[in-house]
mmCIF file of C-alpha atoms in Angstrom:
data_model
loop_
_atom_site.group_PDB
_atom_site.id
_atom_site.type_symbol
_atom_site.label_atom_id
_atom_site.label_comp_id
_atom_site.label_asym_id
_atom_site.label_seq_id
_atom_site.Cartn_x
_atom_site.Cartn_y
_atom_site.Cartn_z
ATOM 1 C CA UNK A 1 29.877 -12.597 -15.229
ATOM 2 C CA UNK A 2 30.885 -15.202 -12.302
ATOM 3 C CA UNK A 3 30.701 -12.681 -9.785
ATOM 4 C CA UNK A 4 26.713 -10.923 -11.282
ATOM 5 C CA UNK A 5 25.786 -14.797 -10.888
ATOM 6 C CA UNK A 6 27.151 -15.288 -7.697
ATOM 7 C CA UNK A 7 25.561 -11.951 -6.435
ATOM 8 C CA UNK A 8 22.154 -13.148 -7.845
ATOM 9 C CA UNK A 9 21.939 -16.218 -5.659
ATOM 10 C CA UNK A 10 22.990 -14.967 -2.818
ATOM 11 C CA UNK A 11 19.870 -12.424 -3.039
ATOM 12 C CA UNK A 12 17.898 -15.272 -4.464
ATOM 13 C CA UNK A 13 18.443 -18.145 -1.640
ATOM 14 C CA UNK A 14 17.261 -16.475 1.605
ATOM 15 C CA UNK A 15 14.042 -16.180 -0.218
ATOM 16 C CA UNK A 16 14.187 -19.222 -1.441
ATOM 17 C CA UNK A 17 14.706 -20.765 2.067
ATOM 18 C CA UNK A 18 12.072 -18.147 3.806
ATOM 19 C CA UNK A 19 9.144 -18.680 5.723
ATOM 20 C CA UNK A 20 5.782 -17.698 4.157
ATOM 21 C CA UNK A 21 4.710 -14.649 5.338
ATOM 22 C CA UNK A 22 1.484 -12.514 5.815
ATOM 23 C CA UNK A 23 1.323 -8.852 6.070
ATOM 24 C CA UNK A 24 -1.032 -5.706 6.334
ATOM 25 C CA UNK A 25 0.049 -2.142 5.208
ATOM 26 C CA UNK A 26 -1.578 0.705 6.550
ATOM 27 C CA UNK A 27 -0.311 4.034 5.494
ATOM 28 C CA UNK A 28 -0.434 7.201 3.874
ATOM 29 C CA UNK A 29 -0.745 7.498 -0.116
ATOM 30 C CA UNK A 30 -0.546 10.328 -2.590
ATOM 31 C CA UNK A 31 -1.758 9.498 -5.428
ATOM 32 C CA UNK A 32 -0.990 11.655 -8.574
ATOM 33 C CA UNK A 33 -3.390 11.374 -11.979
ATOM 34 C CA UNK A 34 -2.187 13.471 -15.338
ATOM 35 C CA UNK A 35 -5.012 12.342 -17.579
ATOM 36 C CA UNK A 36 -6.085 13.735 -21.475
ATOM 37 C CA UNK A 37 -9.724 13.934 -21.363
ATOM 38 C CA UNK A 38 -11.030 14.506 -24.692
ATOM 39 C CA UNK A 39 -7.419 16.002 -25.664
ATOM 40 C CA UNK A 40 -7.373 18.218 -23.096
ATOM 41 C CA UNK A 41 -4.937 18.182 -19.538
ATOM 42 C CA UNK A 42 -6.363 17.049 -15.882
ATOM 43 C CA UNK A 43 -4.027 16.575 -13.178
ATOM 44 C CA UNK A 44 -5.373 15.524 -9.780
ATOM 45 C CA UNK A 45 -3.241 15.392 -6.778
ATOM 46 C CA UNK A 46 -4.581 14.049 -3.863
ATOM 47 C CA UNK A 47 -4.053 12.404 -0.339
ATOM 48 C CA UNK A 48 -4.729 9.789 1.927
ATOM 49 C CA UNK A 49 -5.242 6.304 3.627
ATOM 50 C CA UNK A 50 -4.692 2.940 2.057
ATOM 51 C CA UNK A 51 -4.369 -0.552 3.231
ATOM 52 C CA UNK A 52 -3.479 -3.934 1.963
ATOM 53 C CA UNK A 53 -3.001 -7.815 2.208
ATOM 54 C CA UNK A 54 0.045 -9.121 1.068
ATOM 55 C CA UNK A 55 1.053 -12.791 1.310
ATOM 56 C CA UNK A 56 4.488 -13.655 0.145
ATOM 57 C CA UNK A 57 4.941 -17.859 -0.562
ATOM 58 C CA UNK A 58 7.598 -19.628 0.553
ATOM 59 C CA UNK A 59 9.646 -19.388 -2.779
ATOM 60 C CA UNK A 60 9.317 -15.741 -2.906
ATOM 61 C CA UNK A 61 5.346 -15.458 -5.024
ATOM 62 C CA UNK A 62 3.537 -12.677 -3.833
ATOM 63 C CA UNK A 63 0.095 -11.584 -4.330
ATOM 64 C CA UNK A 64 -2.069 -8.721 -2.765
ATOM 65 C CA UNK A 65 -5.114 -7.238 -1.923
ATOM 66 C CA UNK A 66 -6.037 -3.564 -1.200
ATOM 67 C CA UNK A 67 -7.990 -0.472 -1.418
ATOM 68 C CA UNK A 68 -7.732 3.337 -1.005
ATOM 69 C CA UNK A 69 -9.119 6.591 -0.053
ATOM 70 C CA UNK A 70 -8.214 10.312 -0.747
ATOM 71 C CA UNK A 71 -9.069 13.911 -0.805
ATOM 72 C CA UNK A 72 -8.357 15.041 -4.339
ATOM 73 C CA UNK A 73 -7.845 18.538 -5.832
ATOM 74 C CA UNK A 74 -7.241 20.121 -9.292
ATOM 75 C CA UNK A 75 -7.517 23.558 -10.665
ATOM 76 C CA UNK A 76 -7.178 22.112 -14.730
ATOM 77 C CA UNK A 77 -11.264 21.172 -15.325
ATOM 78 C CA UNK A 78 -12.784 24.435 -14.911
ATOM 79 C CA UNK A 79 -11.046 27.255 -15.519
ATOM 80 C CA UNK A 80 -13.712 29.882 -16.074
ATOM 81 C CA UNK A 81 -13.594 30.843 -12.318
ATOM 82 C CA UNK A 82 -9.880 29.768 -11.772
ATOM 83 C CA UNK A 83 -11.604 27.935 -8.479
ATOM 84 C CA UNK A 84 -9.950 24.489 -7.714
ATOM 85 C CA UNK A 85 -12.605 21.549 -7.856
ATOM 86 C CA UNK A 86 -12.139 19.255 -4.357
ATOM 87 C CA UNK A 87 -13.640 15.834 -4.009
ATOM 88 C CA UNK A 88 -12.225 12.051 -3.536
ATOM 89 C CA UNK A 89 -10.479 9.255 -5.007
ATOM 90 C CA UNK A 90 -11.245 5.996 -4.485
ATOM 91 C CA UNK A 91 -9.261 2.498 -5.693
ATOM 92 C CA UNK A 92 -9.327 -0.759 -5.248
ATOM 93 C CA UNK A 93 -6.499 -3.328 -6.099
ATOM 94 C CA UNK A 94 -4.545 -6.267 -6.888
ATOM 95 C CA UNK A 95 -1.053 -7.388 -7.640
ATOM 96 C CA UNK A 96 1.211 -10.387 -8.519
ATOM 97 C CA UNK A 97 4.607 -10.729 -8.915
ATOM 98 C CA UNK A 98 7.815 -11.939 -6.659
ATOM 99 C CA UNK A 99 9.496 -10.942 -3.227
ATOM 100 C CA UNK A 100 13.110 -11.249 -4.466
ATOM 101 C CA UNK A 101 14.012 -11.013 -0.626
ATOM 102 C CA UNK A 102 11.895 -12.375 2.391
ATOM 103 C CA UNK A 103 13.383 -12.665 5.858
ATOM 104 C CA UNK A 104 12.761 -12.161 9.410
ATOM 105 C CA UNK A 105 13.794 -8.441 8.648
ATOM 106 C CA UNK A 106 13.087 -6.980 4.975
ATOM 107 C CA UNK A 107 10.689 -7.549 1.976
ATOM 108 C CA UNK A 108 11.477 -6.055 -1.006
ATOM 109 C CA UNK A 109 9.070 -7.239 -3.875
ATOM 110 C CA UNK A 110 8.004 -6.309 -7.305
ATOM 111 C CA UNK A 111 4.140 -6.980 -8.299
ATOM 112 C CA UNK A 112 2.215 -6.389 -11.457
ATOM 113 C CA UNK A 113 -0.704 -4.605 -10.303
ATOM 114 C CA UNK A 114 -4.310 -3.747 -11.380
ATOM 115 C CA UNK A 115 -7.305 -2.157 -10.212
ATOM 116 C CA UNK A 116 -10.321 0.051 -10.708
ATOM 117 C CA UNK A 117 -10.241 4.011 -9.457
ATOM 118 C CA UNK A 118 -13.304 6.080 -8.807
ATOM 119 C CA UNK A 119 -12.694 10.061 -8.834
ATOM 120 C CA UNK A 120 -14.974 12.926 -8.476
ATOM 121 C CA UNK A 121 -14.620 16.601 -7.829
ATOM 122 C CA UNK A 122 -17.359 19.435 -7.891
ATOM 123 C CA UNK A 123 -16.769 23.057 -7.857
ATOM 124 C CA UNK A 124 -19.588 25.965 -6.722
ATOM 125 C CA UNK A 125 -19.270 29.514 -7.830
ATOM 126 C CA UNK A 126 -21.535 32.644 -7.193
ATOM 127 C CA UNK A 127 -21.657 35.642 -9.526
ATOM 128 C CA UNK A 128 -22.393 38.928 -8.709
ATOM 129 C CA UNK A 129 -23.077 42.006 -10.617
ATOM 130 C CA UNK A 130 -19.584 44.483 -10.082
ATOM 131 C CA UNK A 131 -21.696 47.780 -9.717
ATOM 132 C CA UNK A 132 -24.706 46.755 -7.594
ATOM 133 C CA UNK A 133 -23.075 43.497 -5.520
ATOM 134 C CA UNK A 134 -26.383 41.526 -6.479
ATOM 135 C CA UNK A 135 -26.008 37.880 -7.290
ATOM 136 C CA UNK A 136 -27.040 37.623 -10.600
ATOM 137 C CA UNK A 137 -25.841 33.456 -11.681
ATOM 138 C CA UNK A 138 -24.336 30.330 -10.064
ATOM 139 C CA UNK A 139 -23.136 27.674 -11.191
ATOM 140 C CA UNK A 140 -22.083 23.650 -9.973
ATOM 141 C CA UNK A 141 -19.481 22.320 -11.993
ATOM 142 C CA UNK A 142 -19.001 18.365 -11.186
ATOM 143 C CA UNK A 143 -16.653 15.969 -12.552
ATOM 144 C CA UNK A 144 -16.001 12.506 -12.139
ATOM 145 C CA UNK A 145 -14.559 9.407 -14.024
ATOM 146 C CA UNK A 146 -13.967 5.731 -14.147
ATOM 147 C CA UNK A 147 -10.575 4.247 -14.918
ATOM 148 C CA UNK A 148 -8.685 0.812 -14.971
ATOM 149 C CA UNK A 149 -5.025 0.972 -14.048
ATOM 150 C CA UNK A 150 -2.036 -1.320 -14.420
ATOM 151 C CA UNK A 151 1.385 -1.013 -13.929
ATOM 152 C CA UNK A 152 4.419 -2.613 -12.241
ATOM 153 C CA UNK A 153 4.648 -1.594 -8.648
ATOM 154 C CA UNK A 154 7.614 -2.029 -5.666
ATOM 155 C CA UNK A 155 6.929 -2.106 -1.765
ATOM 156 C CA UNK A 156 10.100 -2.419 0.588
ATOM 157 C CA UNK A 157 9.541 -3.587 4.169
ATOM 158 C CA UNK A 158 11.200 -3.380 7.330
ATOM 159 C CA UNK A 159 10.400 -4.850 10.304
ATOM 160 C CA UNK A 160 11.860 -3.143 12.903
ATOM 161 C CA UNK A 161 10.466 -6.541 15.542
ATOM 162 C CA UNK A 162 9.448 -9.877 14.681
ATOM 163 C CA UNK A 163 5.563 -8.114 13.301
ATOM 164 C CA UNK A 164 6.374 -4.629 13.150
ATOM 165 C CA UNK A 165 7.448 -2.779 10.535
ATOM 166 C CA UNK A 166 7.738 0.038 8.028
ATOM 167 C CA UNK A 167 7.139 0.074 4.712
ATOM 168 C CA UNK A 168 7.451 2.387 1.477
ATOM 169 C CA UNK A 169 5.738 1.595 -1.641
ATOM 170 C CA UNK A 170 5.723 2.989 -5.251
ATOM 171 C CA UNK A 171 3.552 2.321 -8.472
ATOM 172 C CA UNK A 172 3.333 4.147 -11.740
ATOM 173 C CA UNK A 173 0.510 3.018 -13.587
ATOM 174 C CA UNK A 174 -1.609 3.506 -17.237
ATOM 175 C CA UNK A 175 -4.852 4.360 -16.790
ATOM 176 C CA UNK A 176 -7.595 4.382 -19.363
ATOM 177 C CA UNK A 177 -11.344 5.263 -18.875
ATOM 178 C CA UNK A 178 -14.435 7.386 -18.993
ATOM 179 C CA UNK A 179 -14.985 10.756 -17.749
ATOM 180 C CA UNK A 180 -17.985 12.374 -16.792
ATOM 181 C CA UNK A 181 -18.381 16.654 -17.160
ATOM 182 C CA UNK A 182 -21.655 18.321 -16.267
ATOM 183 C CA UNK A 183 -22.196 22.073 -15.452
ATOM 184 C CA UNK A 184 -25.125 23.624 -14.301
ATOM 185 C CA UNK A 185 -25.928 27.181 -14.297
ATOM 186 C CA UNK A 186 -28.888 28.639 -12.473
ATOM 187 C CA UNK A 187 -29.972 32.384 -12.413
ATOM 188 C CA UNK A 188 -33.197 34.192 -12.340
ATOM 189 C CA UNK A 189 -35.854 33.202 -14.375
ATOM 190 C CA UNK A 190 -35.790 35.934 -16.612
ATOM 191 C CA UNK A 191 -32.261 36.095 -17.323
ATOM 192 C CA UNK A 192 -30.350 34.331 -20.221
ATOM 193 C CA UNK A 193 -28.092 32.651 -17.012
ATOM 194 C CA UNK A 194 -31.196 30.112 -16.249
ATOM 195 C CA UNK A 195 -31.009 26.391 -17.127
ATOM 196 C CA UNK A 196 -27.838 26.649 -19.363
ATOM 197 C CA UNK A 197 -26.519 22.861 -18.700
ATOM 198 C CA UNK A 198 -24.229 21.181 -20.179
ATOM 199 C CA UNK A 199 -23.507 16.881 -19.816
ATOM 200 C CA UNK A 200 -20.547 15.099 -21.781
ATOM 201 C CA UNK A 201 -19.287 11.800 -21.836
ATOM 202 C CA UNK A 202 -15.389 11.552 -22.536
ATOM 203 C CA UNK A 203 -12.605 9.204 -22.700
ATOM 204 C CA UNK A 204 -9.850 9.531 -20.542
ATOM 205 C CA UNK A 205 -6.142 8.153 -20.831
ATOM 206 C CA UNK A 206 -2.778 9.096 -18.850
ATOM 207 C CA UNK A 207 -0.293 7.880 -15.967
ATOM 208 C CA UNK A 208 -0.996 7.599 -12.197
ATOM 209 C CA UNK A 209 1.802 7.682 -9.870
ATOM 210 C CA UNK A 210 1.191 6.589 -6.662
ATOM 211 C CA UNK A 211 3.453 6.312 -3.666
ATOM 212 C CA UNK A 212 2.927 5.466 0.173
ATOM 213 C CA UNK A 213 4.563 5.064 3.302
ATOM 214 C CA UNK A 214 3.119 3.898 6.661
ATOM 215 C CA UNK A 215 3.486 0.587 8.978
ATOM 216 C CA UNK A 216 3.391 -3.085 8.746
ATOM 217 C CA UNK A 217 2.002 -5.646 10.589
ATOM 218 C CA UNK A 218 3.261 -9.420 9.944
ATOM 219 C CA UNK A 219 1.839 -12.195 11.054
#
């Protein structure tokens, strides 16, 4: 038990006795979404750019400040085609928590973070009749949601001079929201294909894992 305390402060002091510090991440993300809409499985994977503000105190209290883009795919929504649906996620966030080490050459901290996360994907399919090749249908399938997330999230940085670095992050988060589902078919006018739509509105839970890599900048 001596020796676990004795450990403990020595990682505990040099961020104790550390400088505050500023910092901006820019990097690569992939975030991951397994949702349940309306009991039924939607996994996104995506990838990206993301970029945030962290200031770590002088007693090791951190706080950030950040946002997100990324190209998004899944294959789970609409299966009638077995076409994947492409479109974008977006997210913005914030975190709190504590930089158990701050020096001149790492980070390592642990923050509670939130946020709200736009996604969207549409899918367009063409159907044509198998004996005559005529296009007889299409459709535009669209989905999109609106979630909150919040979950416990670690960032390591390395500074490989006095304000450059690397960094590697990872957050799993719960997520809990609304989903949006529309199709819309169109065929000719005379056909039983024309102006069969369909809208829903349905609730989405699940996890989002989210990790990133990319450089630092500390000022």
């Amino acid at each position: 038990m001596k020796k676990f305390f004795l450990i403990l402060i020595a990682v505990l002091l040099p961020a104790a006795s550390a400088v505050a510090e500023n910092t901006l991440h820019l990097g690569a993300y992939l975030p991951l979404s397994f949702l349940s809409v309306d009991n039924s499985s939607v996994n996104l994977k995506g990838a990206g750019a993301s970029f945030d503000f962290t200031h770590v105190a002088e007693r090791g209290f951190t706080w950030k400040a950040g946002a997100g883009a990324a190209v998004i795919t899944t294959d789970d929504i609409f299966t009638y085609d077995n076409g994947k649906c492409r479109g974008v996620d977006l997210n913005l966030e914030f975190g709190f928590g504590y930089s158990f080490l701050h020096d001149e050459e790492l980070t390592l901290s642990l923050l509670g973070t939130f946020g709200l996360r736009g996604q969207s994907a549409i899918r367009e399919c063409d159907y044509y009749d198998s004996v005559l090749g005529v296009k007889f249908a299409s459709t535009e399938s669209s989905y999109s949601n609106a979630l909150f997330f919040i979950g416990p999230e670690f960032s390591l940085t390395y500074r490989l001079t006095r304000h450059l670095g690397i960094f590697g992050n990872f957050g799993l988060f719960f997520a809990t929201g609304s989903s949006d589902l529309e199709i819309k078919i169109v065929g000719p006018a005379d056909t039983e294909y024309n102006g069969k739509n369909s809208d829903e509105n349905l609730s989405s839970i699940g996890l989002i894992l989210q990790p990133k890599l990319g450089f630092s900048l500390t000022f």
